[in-house]
mmCIF file of C-alpha atoms and ligand atoms in Angstrom:
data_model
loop_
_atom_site.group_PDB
_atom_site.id
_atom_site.type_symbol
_atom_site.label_atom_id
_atom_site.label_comp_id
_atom_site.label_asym_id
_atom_site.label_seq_id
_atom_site.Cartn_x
_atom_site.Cartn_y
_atom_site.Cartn_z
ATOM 1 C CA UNK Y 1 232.929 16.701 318.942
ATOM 2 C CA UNK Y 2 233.710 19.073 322.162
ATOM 3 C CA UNK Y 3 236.490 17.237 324.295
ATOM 4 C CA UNK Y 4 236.274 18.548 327.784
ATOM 5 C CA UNK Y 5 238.974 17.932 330.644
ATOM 6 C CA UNK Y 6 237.326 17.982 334.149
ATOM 7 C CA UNK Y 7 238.214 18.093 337.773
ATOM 8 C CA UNK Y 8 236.407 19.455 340.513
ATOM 9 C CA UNK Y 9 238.753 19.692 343.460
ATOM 10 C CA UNK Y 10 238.727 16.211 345.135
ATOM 11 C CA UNK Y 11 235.129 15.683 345.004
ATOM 12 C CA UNK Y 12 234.373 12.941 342.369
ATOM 13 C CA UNK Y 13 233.002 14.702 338.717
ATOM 14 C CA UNK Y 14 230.439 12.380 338.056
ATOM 15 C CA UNK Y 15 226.980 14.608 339.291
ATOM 16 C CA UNK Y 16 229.136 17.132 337.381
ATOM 17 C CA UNK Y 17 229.349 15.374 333.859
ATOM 18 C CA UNK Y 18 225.621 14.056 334.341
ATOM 19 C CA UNK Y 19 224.706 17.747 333.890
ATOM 20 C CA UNK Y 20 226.647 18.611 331.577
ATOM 21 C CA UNK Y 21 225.045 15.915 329.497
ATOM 22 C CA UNK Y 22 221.954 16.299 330.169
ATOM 23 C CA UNK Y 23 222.751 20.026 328.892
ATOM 24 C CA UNK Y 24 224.248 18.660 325.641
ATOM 25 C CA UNK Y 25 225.077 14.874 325.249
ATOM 26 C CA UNK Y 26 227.583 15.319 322.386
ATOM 27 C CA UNK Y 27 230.054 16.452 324.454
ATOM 28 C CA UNK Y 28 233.161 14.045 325.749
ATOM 29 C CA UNK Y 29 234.108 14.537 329.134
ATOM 30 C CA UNK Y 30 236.841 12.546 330.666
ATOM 31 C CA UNK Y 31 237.951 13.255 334.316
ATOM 32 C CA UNK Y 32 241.188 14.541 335.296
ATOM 33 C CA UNK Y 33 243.719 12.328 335.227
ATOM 34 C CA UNK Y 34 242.270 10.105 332.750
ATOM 35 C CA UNK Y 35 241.731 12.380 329.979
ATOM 36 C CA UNK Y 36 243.608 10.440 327.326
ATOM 37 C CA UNK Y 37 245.199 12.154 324.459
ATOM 38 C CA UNK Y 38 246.139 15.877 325.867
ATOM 39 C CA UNK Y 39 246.430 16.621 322.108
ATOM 40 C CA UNK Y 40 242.407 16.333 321.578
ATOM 41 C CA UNK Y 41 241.290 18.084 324.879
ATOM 42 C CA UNK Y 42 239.635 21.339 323.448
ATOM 43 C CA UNK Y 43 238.179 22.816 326.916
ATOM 44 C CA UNK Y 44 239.272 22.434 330.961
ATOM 45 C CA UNK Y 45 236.546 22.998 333.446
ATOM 46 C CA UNK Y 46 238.949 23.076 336.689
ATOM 47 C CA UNK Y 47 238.398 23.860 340.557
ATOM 48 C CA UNK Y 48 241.371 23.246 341.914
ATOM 49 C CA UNK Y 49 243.455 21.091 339.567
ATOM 50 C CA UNK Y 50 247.389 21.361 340.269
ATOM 51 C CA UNK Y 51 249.123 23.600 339.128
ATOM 52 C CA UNK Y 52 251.274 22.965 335.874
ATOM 53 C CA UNK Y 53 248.417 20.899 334.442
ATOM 54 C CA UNK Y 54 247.241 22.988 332.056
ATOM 55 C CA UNK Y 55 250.274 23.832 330.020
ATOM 56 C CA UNK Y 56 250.342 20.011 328.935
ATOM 57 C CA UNK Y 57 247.301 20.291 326.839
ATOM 58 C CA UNK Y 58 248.602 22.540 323.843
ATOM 59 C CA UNK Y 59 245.152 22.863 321.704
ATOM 60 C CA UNK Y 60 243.078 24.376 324.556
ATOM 61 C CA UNK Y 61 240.433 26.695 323.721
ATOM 62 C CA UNK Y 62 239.055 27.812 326.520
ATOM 63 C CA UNK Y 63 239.558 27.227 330.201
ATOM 64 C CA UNK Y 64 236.214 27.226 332.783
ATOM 65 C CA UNK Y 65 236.885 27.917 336.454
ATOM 66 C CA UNK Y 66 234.520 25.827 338.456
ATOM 67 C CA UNK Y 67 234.019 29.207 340.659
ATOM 68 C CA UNK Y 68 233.050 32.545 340.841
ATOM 69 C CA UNK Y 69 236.763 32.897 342.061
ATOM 70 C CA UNK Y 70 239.721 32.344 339.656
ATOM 71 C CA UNK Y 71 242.491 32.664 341.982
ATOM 72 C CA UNK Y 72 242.968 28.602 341.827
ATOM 73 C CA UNK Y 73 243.914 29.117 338.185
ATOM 74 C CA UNK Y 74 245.782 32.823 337.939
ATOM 75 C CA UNK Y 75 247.820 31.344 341.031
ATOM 76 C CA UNK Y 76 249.219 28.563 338.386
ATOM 77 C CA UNK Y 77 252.702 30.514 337.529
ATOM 78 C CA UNK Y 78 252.334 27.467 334.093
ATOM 79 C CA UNK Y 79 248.938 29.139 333.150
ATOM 80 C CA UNK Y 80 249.021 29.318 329.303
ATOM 81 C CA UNK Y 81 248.165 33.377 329.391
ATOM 82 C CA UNK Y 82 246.734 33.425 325.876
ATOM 83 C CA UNK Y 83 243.581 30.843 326.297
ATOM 84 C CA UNK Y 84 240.246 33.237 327.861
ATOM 85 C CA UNK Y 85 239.515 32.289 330.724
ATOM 86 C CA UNK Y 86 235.518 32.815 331.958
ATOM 87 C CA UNK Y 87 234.167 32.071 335.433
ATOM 88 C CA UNK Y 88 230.524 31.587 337.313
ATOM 89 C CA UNK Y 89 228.243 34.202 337.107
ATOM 90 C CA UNK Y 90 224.971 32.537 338.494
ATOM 91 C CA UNK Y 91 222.233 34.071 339.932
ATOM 92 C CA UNK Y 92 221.546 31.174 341.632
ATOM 93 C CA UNK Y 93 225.060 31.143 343.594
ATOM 94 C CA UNK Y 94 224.069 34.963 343.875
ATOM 95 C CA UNK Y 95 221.096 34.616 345.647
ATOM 96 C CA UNK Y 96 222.584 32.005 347.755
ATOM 97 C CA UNK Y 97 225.810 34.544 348.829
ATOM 98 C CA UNK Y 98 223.197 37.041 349.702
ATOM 99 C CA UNK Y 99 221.661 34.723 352.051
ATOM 100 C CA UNK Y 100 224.780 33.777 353.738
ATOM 101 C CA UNK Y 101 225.607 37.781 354.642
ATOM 102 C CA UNK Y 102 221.745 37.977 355.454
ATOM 103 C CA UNK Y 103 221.235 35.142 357.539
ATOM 104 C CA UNK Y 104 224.826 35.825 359.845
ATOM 105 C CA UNK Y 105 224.109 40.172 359.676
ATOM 106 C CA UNK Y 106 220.706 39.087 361.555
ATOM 107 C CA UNK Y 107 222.574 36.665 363.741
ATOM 108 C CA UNK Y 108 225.096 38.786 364.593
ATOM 109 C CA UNK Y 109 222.686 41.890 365.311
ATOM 110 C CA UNK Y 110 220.070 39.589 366.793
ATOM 111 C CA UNK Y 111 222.806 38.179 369.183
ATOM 112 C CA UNK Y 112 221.553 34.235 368.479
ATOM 113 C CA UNK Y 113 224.648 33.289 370.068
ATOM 114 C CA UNK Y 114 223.669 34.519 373.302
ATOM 115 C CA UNK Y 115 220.260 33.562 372.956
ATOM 116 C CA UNK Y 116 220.694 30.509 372.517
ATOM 117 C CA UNK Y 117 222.789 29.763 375.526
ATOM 118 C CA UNK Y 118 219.676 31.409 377.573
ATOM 119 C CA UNK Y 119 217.366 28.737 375.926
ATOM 120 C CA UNK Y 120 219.523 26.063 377.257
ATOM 121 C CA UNK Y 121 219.279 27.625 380.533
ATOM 122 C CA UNK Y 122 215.519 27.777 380.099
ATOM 123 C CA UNK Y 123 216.074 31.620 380.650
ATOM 124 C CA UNK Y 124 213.423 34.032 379.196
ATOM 125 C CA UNK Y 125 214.817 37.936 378.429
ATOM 126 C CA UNK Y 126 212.492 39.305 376.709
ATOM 127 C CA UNK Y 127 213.076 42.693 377.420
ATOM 128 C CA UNK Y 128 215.559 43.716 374.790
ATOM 129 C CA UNK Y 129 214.880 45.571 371.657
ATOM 130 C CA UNK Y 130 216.680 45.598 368.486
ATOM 131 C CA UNK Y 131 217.318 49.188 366.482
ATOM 132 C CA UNK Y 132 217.916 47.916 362.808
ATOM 133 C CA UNK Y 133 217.768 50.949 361.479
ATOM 134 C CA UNK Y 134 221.300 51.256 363.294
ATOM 135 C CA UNK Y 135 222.664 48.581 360.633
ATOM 136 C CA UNK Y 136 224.633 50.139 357.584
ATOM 137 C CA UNK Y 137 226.235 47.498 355.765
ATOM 138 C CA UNK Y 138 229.710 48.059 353.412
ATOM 139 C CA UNK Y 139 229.938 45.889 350.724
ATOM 140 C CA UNK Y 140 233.731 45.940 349.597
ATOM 141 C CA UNK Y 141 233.350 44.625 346.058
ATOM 142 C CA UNK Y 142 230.619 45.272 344.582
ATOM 143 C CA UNK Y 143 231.069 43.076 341.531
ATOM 144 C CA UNK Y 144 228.466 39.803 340.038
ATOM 145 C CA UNK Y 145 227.833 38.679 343.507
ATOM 146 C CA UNK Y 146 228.524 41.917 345.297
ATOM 147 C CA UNK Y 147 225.750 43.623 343.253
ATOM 148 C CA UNK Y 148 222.818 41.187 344.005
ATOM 149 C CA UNK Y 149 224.144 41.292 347.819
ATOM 150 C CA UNK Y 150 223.561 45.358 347.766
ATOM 151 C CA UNK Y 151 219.917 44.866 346.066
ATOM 152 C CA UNK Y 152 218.805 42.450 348.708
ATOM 153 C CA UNK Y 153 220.142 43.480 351.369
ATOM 154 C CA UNK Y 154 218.379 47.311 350.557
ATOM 155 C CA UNK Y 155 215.246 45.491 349.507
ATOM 156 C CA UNK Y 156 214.901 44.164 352.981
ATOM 157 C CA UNK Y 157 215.208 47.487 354.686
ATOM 158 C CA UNK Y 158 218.821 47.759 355.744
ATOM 159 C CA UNK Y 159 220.904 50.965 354.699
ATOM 160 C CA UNK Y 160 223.685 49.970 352.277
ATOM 161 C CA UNK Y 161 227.097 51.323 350.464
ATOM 162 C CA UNK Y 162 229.230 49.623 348.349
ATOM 163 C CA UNK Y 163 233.490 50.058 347.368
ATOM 164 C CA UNK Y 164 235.043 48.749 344.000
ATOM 165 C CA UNK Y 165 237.737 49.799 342.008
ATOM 166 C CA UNK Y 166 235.452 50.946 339.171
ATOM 167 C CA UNK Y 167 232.676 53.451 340.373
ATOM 168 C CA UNK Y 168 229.020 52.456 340.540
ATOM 169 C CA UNK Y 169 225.358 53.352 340.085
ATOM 170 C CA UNK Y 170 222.952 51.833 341.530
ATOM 171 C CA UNK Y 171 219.595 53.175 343.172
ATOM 172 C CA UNK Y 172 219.625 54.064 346.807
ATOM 173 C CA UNK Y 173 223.315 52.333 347.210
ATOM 174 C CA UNK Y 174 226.465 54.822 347.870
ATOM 175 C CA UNK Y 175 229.796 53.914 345.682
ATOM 176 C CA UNK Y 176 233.258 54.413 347.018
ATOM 177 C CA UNK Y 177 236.392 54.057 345.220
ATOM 178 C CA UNK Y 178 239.677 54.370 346.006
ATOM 179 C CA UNK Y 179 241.253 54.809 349.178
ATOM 180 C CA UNK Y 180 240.076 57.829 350.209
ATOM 181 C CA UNK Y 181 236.275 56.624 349.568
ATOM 182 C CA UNK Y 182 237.061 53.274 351.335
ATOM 183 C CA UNK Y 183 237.833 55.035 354.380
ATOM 184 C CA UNK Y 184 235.264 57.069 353.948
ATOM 185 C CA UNK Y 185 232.692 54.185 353.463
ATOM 186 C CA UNK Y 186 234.189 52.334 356.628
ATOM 187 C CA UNK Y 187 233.259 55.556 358.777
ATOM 188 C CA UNK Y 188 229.884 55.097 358.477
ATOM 189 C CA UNK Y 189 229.884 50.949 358.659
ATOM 190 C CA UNK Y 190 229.129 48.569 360.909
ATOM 191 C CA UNK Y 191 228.686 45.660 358.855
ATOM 192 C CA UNK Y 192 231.742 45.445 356.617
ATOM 193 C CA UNK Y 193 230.924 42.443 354.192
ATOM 194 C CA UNK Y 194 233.489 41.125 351.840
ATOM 195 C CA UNK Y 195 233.428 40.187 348.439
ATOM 196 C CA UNK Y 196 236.303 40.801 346.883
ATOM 197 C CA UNK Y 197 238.636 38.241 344.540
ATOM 198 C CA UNK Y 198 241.756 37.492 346.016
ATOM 199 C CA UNK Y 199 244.305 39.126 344.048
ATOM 200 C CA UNK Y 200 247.817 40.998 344.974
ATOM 201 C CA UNK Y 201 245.842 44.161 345.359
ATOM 202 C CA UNK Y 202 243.704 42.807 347.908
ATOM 203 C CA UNK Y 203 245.706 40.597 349.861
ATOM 204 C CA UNK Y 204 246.071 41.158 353.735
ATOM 205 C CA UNK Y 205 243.090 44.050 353.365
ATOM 206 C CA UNK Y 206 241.451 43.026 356.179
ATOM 207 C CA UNK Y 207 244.091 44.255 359.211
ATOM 208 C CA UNK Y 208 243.911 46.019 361.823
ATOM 209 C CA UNK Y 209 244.431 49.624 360.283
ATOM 210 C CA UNK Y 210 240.992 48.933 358.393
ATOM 211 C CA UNK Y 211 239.023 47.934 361.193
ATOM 212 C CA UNK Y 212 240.736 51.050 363.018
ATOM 213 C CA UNK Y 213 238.518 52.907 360.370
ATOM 214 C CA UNK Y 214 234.985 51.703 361.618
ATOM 215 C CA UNK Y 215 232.886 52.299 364.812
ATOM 216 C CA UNK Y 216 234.307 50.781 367.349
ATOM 217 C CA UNK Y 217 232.096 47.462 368.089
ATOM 218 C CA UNK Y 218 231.231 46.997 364.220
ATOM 219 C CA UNK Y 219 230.913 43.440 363.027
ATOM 220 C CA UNK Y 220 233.316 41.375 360.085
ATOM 221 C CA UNK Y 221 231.588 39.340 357.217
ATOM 222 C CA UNK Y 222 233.922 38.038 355.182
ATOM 223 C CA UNK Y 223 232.803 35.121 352.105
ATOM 224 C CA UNK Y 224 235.616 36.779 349.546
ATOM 225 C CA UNK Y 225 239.150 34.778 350.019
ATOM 226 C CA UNK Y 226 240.741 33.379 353.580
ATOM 227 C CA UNK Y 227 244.164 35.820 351.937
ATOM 228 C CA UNK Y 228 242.030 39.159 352.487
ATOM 229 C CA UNK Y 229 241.994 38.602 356.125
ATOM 230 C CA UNK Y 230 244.806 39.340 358.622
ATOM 231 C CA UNK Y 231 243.727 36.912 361.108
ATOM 232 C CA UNK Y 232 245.661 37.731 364.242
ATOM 233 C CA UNK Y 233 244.370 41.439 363.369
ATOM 234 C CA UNK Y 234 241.211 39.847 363.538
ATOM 235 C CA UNK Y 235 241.491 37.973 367.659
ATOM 236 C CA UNK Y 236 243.150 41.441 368.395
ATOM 237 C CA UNK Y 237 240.026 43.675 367.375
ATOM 238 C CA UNK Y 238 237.820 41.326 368.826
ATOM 239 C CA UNK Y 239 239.617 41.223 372.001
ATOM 240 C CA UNK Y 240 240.047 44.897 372.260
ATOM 241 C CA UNK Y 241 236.243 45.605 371.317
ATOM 242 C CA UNK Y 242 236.898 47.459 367.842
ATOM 243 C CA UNK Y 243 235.075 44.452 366.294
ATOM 244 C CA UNK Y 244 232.257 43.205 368.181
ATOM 245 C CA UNK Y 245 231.881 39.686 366.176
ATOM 246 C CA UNK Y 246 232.464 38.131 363.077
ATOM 247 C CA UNK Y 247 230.999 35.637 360.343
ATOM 248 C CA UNK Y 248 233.739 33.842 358.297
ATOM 249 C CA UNK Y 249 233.382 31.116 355.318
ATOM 250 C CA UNK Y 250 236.902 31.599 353.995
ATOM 251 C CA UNK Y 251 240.199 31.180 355.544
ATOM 252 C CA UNK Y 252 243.814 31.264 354.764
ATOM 253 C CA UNK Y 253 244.084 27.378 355.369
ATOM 254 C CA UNK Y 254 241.385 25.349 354.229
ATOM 255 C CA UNK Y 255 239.966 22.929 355.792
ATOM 256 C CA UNK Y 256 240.419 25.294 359.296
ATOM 257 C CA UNK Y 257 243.318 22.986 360.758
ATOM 258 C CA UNK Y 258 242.095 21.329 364.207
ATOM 259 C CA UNK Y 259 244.374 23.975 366.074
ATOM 260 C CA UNK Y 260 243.584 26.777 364.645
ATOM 261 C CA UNK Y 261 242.371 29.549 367.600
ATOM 262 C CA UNK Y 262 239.203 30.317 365.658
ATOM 263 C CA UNK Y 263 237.584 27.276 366.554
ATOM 264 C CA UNK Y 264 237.308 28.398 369.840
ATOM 265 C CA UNK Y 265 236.603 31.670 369.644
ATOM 266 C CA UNK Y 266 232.778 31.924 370.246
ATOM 267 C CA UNK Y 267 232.898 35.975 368.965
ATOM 268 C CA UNK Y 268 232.949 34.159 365.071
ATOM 269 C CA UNK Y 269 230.838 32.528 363.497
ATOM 270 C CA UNK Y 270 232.266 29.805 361.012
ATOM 271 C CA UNK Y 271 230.984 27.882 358.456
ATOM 272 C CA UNK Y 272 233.113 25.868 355.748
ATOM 273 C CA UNK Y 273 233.892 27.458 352.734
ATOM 274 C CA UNK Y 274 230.157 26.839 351.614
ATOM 275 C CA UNK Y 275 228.620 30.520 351.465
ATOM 276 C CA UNK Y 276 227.651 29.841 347.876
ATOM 277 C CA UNK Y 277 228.397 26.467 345.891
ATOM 278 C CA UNK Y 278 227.905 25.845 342.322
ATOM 279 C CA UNK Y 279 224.336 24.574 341.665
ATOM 280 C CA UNK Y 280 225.024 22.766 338.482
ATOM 281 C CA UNK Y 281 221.131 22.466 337.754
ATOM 282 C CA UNK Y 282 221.686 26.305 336.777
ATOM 283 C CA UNK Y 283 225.378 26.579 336.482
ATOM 284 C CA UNK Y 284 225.511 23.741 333.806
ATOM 285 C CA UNK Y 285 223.830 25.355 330.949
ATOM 286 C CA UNK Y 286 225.961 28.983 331.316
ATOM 287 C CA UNK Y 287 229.105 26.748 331.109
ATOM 288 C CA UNK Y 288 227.716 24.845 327.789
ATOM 289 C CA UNK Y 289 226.473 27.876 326.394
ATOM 290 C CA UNK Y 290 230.469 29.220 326.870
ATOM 291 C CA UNK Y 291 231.824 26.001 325.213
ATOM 292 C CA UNK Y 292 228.903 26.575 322.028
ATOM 293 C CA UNK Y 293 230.527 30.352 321.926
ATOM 294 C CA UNK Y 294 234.391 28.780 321.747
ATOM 295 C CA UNK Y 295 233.242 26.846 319.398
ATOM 296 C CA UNK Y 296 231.641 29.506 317.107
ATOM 297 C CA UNK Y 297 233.964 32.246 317.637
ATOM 298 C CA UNK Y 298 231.066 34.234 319.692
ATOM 299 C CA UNK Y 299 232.078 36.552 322.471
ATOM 300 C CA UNK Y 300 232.232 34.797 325.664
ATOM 301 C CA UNK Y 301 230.188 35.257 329.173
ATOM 302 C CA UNK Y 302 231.876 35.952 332.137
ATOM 303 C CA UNK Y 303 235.216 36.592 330.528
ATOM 304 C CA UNK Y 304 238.457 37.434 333.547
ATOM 305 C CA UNK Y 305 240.774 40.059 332.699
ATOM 306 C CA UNK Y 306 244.007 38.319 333.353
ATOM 307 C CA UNK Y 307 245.793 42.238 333.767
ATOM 308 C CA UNK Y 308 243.675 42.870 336.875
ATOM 309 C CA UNK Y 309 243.548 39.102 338.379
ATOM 310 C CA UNK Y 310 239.367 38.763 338.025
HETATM 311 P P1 LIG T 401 233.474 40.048 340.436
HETATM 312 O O1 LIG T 401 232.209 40.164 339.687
HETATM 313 O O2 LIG T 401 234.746 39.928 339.679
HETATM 314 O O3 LIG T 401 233.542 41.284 341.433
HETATM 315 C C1 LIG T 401 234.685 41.666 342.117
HETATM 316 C C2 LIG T 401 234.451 43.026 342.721
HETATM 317 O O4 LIG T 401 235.612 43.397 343.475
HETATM 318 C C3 LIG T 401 234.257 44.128 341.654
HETATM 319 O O5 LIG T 401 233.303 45.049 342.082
HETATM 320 C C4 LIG T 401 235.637 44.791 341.598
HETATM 321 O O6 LIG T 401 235.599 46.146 341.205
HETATM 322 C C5 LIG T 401 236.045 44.688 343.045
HETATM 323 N N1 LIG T 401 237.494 44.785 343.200
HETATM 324 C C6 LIG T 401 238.446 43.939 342.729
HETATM 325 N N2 LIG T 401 239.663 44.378 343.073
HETATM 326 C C7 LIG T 401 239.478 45.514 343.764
HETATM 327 C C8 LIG T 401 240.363 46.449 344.368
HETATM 328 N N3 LIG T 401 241.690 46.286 344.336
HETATM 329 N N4 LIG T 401 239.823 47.512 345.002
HETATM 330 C C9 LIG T 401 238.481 47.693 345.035
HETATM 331 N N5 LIG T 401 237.588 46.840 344.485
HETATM 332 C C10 LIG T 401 238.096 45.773 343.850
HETATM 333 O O7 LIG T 401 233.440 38.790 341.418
HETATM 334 P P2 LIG T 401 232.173 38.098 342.096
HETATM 335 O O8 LIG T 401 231.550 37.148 341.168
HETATM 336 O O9 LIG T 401 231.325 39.150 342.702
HETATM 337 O O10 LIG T 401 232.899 37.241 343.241
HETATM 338 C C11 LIG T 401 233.704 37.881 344.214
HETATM 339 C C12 LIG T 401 234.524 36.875 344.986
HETATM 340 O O11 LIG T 401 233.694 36.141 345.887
HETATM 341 C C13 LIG T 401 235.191 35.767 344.165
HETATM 342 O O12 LIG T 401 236.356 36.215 343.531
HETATM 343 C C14 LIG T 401 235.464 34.714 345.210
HETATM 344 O O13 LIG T 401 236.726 34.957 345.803
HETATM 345 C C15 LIG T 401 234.364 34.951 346.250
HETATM 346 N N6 LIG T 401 233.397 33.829 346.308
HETATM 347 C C16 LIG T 401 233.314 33.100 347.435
HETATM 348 C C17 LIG T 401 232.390 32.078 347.532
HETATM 349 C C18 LIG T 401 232.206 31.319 348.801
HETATM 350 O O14 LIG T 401 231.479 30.331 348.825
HETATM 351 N N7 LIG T 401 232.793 31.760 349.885
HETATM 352 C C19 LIG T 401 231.546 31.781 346.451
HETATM 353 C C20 LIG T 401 231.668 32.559 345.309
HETATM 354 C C21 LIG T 401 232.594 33.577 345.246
HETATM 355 P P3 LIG T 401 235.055 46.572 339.744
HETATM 356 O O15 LIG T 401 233.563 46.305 339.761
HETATM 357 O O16 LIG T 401 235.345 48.006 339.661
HETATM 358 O O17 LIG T 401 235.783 45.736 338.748
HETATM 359 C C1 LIG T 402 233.932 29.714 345.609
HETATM 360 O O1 LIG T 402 234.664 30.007 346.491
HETATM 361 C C2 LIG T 402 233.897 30.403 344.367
HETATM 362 O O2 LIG T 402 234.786 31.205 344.092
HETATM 363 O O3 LIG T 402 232.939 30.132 343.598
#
């Protein structure tokens, strides 16, 4: 028998553990912090658990972030460094990211915002029309989700490019790398859309020098980590027109505290943190088939490399 350790930030893990059974009923799940013996706990499945928690079960086999992120575990300076470590990689929470950067790069170039304060004015403009062939979208990361983001985005017509640290190819989609090609890339952007993992290298990305590198009046997606953004950099490019709006799901506090200027700020668009959620229907068998693999010694899906933080 599997013994599995869960705890899924401070929502309860109940749905959770329903399917995971219904994947494979054998396994014994027992929610963080009643887990029992640490001795017996073979496998942690963890979004968010605190930090130093980890080291106190000392025949772990395998440790499951709860995310496509994994900065909630590498963060834990107690993380036991030997046990593999694998992460989401679901096209369902793929599909779902893509439709987040769709659904606010068509809001933002559609200017909803402004449209909709005409409707409450009963006002009818009609007489504006909207050049989307102007739209070239940077993708910086083009990893799992970042990938599936570039496809649909070019399969519904909009010009695309992508940056990573490891070079690219894919069909009609321009790969950067390196500084040099990042700036490069951000020349010709308007819609820069981040998906990077938050790690030291990409900390504070988002400042002001950066947006200095696109047209002026481009617009900010960013669904990655609150860390990448510089968020004062952010109010001053939107107040001095280099950015012309912005979509945000991530943030360096989370929840947004009540104070916090962005709320405000009608120029971004914020939603919380829910770009793309784990859909356990699909997510639930990927993680099972990882604990089967642990179990038989079979190379593992979604694996992090712990050197480069992802
Ligand atoms: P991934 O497959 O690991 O892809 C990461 C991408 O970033 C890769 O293309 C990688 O380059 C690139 N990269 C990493 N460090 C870089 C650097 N220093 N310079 C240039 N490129 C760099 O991760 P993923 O599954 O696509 O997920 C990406 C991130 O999205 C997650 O880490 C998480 O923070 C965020 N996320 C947010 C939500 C939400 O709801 N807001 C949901 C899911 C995920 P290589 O390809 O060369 O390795
Ligand atoms: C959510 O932020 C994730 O990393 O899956």
């Amino acid at each position: 028998m599997t013994n599995v350790m869960i705890k899924v930030g401070d929502e309860s893990a109940e749905s959770y553990i329903g399917a995971l059974k219904h994947v494979d009923p054998s396994l014994n799940i027992l929610e963080w912090p009643n887990y029992g013996n640490p001795d017996e706990i073979d496998v942690a499945m963890v979004w968010k658990l605190p930090h130093g928690e980890l080291r106190k079960f000392p025949n772990l086999k395998l440790v499951i972030s709860m995310a496509a992120g994994v900065d909630h575990v590498l963060s834990d300076p107690h993380y036991p460094k030997d046990i593999p470590l694998v992460r989401v990689t679901d096209p369902h929470m793929a599909r779902s990211m893509a439709h987040w950067f769709i659904m606010n790069i068509l809001q933002l170039h559609r200017e909803t915002a402004y449209y909709n304060s005409l409707r409450l004015k009963k006002i009818w403009a009609s007489d504006k029309a909207f050049d989307t062939d102007s739209i070239c979208v940077g993708i910086m990361g083009l990893g799992y989700l970042g990938v599936h983001l570039a496809t649909m985005l070019s399969n519904i017509g909009l010009r695309v490019q992508g940056w990573s640290r490891t070079s690219k190819k894919l069909e009609g989609i321009r790969s950067f790398t390196g500084d040099d090609g990042l700036a490069e890339m951000l020349k010709a952007t308007n819609y820069l859309a981040c998906l990077l993992p938050d790690t030291p290298a990409t900390k504070g990305i988002l400042d002001r020098s950066l947006f200095e590198k696109m047209p002026k009046g481009s617009f900010l997606l960013n669904a990655g980590r609150g860390n990448q953004l510089v968020e004062k950099d952010l109010t001053m490019a939107l107040d001095n027109g280099q950015i012309k709006g912005a979509a945000l799901d991530v943030f360096i506090e989370e929840p947004l505290p009540q104070n916090h200027p962005f709320w405000n700020d009608h120029r971004i668009i914020i939603t919380p943190h829910h770009a793309a959620e784990v859909f356990m229907p699909s997510a639930a068998k990927a993680f099972v088939e990882n604990i089967e693999r642990v179990r038989s010694g079979q190379p593992l899906k979604g694996l992090v490399n712990q050197k480069v933080g992802y």
